[in-house]
XYZ file of C-alpha atoms in Angstrom:
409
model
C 88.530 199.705 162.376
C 87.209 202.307 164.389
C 88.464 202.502 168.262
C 85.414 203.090 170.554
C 84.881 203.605 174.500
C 78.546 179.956 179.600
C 76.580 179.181 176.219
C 76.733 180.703 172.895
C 73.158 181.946 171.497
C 72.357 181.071 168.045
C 69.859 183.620 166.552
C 67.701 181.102 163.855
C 66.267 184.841 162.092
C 68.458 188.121 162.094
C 66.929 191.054 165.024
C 65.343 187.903 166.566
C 64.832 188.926 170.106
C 66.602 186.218 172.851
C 67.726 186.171 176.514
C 71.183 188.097 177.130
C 74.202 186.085 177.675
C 75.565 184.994 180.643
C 78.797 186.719 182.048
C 82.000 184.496 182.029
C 82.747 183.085 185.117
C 86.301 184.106 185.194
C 88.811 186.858 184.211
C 90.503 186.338 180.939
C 93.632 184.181 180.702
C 96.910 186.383 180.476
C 99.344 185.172 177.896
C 102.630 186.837 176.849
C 103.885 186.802 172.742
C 106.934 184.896 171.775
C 108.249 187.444 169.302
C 107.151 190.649 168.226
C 107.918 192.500 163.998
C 109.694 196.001 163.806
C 107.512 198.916 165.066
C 105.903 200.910 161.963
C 104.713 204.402 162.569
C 101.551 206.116 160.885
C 103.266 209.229 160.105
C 105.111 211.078 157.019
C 108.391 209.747 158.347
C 107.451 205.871 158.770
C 105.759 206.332 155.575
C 102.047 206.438 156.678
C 102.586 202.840 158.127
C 99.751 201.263 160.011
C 99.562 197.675 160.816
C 96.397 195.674 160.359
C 96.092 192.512 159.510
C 98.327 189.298 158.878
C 98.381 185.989 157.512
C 100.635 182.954 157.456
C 102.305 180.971 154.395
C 103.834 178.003 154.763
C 106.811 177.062 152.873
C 106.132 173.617 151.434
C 109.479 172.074 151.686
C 111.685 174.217 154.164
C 108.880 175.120 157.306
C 111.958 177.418 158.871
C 110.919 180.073 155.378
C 107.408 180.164 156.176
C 106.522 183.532 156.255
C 104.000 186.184 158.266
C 102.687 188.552 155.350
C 100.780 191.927 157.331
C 99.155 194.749 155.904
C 100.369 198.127 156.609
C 97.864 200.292 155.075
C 99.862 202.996 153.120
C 102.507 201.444 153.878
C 101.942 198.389 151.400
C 102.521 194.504 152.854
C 105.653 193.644 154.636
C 106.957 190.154 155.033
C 108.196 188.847 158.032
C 110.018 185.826 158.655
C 109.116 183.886 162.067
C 111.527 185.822 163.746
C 109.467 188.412 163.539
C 112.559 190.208 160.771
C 111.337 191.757 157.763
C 112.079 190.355 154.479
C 110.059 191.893 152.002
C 108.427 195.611 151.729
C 106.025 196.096 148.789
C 104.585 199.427 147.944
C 101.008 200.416 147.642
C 100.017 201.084 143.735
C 99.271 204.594 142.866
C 96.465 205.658 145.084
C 96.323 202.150 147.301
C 95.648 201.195 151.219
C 96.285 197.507 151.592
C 93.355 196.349 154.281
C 93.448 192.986 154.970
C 95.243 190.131 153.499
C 94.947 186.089 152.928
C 96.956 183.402 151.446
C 95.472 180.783 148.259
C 97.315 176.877 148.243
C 97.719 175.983 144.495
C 96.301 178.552 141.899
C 97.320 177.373 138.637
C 98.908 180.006 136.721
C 100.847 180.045 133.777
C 100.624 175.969 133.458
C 101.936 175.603 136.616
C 100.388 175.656 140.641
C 101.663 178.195 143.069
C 100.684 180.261 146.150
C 99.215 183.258 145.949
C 98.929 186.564 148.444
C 95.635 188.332 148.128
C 94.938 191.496 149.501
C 92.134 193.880 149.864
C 93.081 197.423 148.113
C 90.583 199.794 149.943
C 92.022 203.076 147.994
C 91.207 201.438 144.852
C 88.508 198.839 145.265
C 90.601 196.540 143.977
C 92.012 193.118 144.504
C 95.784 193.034 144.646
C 97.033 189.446 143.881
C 100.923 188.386 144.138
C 102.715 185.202 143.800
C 104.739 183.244 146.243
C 107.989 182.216 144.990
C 108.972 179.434 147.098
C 112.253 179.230 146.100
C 113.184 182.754 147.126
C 110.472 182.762 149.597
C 108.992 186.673 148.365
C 106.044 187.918 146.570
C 105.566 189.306 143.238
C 102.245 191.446 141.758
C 100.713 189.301 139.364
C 97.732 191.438 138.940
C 96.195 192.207 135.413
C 96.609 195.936 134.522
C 92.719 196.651 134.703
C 91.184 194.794 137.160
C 87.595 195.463 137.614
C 86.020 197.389 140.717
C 84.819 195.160 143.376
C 81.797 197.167 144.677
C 81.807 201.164 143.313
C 80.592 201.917 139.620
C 83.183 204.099 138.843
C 85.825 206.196 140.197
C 83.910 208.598 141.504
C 82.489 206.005 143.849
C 86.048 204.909 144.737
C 86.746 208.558 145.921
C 84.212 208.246 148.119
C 86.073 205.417 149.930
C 83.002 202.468 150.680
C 85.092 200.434 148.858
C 86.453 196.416 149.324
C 87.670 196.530 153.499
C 87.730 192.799 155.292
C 88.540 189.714 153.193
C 88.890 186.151 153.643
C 89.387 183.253 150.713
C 87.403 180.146 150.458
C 89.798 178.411 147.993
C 90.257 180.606 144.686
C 86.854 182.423 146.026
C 87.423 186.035 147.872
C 84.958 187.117 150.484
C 85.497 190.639 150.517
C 83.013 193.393 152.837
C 82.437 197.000 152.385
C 83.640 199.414 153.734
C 80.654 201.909 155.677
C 78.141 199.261 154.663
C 76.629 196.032 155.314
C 77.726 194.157 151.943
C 79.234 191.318 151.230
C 80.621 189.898 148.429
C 82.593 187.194 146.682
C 84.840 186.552 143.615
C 86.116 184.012 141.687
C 89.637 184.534 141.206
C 90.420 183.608 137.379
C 93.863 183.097 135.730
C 94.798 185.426 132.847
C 97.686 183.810 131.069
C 100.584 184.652 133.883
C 98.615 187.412 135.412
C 95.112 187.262 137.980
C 91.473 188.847 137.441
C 88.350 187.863 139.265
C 84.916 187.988 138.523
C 81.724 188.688 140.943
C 79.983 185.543 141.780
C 77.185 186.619 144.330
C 76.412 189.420 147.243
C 74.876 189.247 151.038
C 73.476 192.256 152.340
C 73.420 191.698 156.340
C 70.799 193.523 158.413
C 70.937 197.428 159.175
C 68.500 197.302 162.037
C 67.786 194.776 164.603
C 64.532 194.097 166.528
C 64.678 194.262 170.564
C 62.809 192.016 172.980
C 60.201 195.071 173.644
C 59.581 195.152 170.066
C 61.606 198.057 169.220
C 64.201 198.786 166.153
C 67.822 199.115 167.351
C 70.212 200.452 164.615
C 74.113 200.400 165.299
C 74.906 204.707 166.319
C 77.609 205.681 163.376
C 78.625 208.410 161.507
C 76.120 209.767 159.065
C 75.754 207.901 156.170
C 78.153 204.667 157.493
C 76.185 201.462 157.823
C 77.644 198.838 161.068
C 80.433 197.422 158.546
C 82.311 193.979 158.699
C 85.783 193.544 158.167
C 87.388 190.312 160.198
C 86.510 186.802 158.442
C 87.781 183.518 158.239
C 86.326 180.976 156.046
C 85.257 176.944 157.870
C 86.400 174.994 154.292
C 84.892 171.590 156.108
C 81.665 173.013 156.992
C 80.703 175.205 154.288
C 81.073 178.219 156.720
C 81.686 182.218 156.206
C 82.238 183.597 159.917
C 81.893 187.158 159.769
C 82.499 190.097 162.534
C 79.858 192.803 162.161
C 81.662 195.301 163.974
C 79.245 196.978 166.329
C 76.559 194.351 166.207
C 78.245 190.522 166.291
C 79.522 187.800 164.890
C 77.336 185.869 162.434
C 77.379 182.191 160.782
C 77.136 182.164 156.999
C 76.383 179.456 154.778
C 79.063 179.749 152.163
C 79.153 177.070 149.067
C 82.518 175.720 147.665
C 81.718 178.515 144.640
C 81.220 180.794 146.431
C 77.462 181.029 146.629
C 76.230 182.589 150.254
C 73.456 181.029 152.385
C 71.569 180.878 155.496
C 72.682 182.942 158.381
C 72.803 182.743 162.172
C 74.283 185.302 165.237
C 76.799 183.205 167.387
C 77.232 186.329 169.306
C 76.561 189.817 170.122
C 78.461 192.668 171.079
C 78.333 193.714 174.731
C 76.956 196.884 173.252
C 73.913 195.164 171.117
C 70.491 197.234 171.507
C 71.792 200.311 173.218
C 70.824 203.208 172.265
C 73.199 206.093 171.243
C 73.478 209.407 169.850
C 76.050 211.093 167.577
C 77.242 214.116 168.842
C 79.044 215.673 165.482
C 81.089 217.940 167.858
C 82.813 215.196 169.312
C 82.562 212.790 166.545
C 81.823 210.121 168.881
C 78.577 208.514 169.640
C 76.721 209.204 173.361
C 75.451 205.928 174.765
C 71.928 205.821 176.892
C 70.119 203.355 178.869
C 71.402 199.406 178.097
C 68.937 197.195 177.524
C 70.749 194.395 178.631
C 70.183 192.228 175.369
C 74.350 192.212 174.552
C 76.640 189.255 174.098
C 80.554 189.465 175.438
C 82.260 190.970 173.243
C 83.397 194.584 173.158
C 82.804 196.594 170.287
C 84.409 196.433 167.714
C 84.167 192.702 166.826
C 87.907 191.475 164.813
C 90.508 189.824 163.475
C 88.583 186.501 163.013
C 90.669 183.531 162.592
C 90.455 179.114 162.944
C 93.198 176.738 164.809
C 92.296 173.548 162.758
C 92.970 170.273 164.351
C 91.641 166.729 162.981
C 88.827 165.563 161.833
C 87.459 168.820 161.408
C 87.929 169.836 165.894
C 89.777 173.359 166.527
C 88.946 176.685 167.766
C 87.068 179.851 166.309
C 89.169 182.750 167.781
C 87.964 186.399 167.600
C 88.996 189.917 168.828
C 86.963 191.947 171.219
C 88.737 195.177 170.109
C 86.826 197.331 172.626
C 88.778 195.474 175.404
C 91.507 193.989 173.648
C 90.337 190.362 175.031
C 90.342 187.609 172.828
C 87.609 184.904 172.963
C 87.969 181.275 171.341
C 85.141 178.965 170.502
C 84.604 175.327 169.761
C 84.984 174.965 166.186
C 82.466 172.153 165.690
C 79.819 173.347 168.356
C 80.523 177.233 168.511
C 80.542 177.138 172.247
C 82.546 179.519 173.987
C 85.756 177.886 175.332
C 87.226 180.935 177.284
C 88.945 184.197 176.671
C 92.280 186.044 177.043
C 94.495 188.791 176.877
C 98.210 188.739 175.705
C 99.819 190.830 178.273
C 103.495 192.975 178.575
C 106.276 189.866 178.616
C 109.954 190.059 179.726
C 110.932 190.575 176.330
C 107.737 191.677 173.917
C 104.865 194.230 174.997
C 100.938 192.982 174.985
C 98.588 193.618 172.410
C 95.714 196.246 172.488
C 92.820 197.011 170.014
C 93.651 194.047 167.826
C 92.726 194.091 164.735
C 93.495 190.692 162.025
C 94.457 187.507 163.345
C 95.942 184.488 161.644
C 96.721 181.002 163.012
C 97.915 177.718 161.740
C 98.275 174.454 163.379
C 101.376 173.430 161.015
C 104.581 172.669 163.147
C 107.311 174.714 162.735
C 110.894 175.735 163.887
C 109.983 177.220 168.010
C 106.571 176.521 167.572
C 105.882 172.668 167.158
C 101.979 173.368 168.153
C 101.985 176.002 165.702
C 101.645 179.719 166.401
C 99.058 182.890 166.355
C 99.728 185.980 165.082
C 97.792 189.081 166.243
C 97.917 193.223 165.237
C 98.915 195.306 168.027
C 97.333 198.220 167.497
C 99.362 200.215 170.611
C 102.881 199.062 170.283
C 105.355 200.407 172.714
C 107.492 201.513 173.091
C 106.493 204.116 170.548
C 108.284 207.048 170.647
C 105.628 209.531 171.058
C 103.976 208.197 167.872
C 101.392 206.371 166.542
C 103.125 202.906 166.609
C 101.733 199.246 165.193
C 102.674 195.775 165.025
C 102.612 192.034 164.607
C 102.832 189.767 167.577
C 103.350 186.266 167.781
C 102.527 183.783 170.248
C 103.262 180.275 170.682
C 99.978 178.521 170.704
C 101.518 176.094 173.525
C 100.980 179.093 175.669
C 96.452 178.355 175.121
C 96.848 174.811 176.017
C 99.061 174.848 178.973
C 98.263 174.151 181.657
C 95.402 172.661 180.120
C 93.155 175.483 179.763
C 92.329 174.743 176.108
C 92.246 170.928 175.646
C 95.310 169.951 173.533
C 93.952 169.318 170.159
């Protein structure tokens, strides 16, 4: 994550130059969250705790112990039940950062099939994998002792940090990006007696550079060295589809096989920043902008917290982040045309959410929420005490299809 100031085009061929996207007609809905999780602060005295990115388990027999599992960087994964309490606090391994997070439905282990928790460990390169227990509705490691790198060759490649960032399972396959670069890859998640390894199955190396309508190369302005990185995903099971947020450039359509295998690739949208130019000023660390071309898409820079509302017969919603604005928009699932946008503004009781980063939905009902819910990082909670402050918020999804702005699916 890195904070920076109609019809949906398909691009058939990556840097393929197209017409720019028309403006939305209207202003973004406002929405207010239902419930919100305990601040955590990203300093020494919360314990270098910075929110990210959740997902959702559902209990199988009780729905009222279904839980919201987030990421809080150093801080390890906390567990939240849908009260927004927390349950559960698990600490990072020796050296850790827990990135992003994502929930498995029967992974047999040990003779048996159970849930699992899988989460991205950035300060390792790792996968971290832990075990639902549904009976006491928490999370154990069930990780082997040396599992294997996911993308450096040794540890002095993990030092450098371009290590496993965004992730999203397909099944027992983990998509996982890297971090600073354009990579993708995915493993097979294998059982080792009562413990969990994985094992690379294949790699996708999205484009660097992008070709404008004039003809002209167009490269994503970064840091020195730092590729335009992806981290939000969510995985289309039914239609064999990786969706993938390319942070400064858009959100692409991958083939993705029930193994794991990747295929061909399309743009669904661009960033509202595609093809313009900037500079990196190294005093400033930030990146000067010139002349737009006008070739951009809707969303603001950078593009998030992916996530799918499934409904029958394969209908839903494709919901993504705009973290440049904090607006959120939400596609067809079937037809990837844009449906609308919002924000989730201040409420009575809960404050809005700004620079989102993960997302997670489900469709299941459950106790307050018999449409099922959404839950979205905050990444400016307030109140916040003159500190960097972070969050979970959740929102009831009634509140996207009433009054009949979304159709109720």
């Amino acid at each position: 994550m890195r904070l920076r100031s109609g019809l949906v085009v398909l691009l058939a061929v990556a840097g393929a130059g197209v017409a720019p996207v028309p403006a939305l007609a209207s202003a973004p809905r406002r929405i207010v969250a239902a419930v919100e999780t305990p601040a955590l602060f990203d300093d020494e005295a919360g314990g270098d705790a910075d929110a990210d990115d959740p997902a959702i388990w559902i209990h199988p027999w009780d729905r009222a112990r279904t839980r919201i599992i987030g990421t809080a960087k150093n801080g390890g994964l906390r567990v939240y039940d849908l009260g927004g309490r927390e349950v559960q606090s698990i600490p990072v391994p020796a050296g850790g950062r827990f990135n992003n997070v994502d929930v498995v439905s029967g992974f047999r282990l040990g003779g048996r099939r159970t849930d699992l928790a899988v989460v991205t460990d950035r300060g390792r390169d790792q996968l971290r994998v832990y075990r639902i227990d549904p009976v006491a509705a928490k999370l154990a490691d069930v990780t082997v002792g040396d599992a294997p790198l996911l993308f450096s060759r040794d540890q002095a490649e993990v030092g450098a940090q371009a290590t496993g960032y965004g992730l999203a399972m397909r099944g027992a396959v983990a998509v996982v990006s890297r971090r600073h670069a354009t990579r993708l890859g995915t493993f097979e998640l294998v059982a080792k007696k009562d413990r969990v390894t994985y094992r690379k199955v294949d790699t996708l190396d999205l484009p660097k550079a992008f070709t404008l309508r004039d003809g002209s190369s167009w490269t994503p302005c970064a840091e020195p060295g730092e590729d335009p990185q992806v981290e939000g995903m969510v995985v289309d099971a039914d239609r064999n589809v990786l969706y993938a947020g390319q942070e400064d450039v858009g959100l692409w359509r991958i083939g993705l096989s029930p193994d794991g295998r990747f295929g061909r690739r399309s743009i669904v949208e661009r960033t509202a920043e595609f093809g313009v130019p900037a500079t990196y000023d190294p005093s400033t660390e930030e990146c000067v902008p010139g002349v737009d071309p006008g070739e951009g898409g809707r969303i603001h820079a950078d593009v998030e917290g992916a996530t799918i509302y499934p409904a029958g017969r394969g209908e839903g919603y494709l919901l993504v982040s705009g973290q440049g604005d904090s607006t959120f928009f939400v596609y067809d699932r079937r037809t990837n045309r844009l449906v609308g946008n919002f924000v989730v503004a201040d409420g009575p009781r809960v404050d809005g959410v700004q620079h989102s980063d993960g997302a997670a939905a489900t469709a299941v009902p459950l106790p307050g929420y018999p449409r099922g819910l959404l839950v979205l990082h905050d990444g400016e909670n307030t109140p916040d005490e003159g500190r960097v402050s972070t969050n979970f918020k959740v929102v009831d999804w009634r509140k996207l299809v009433q009054p009949s702005w979304l159709r109720a699916v």
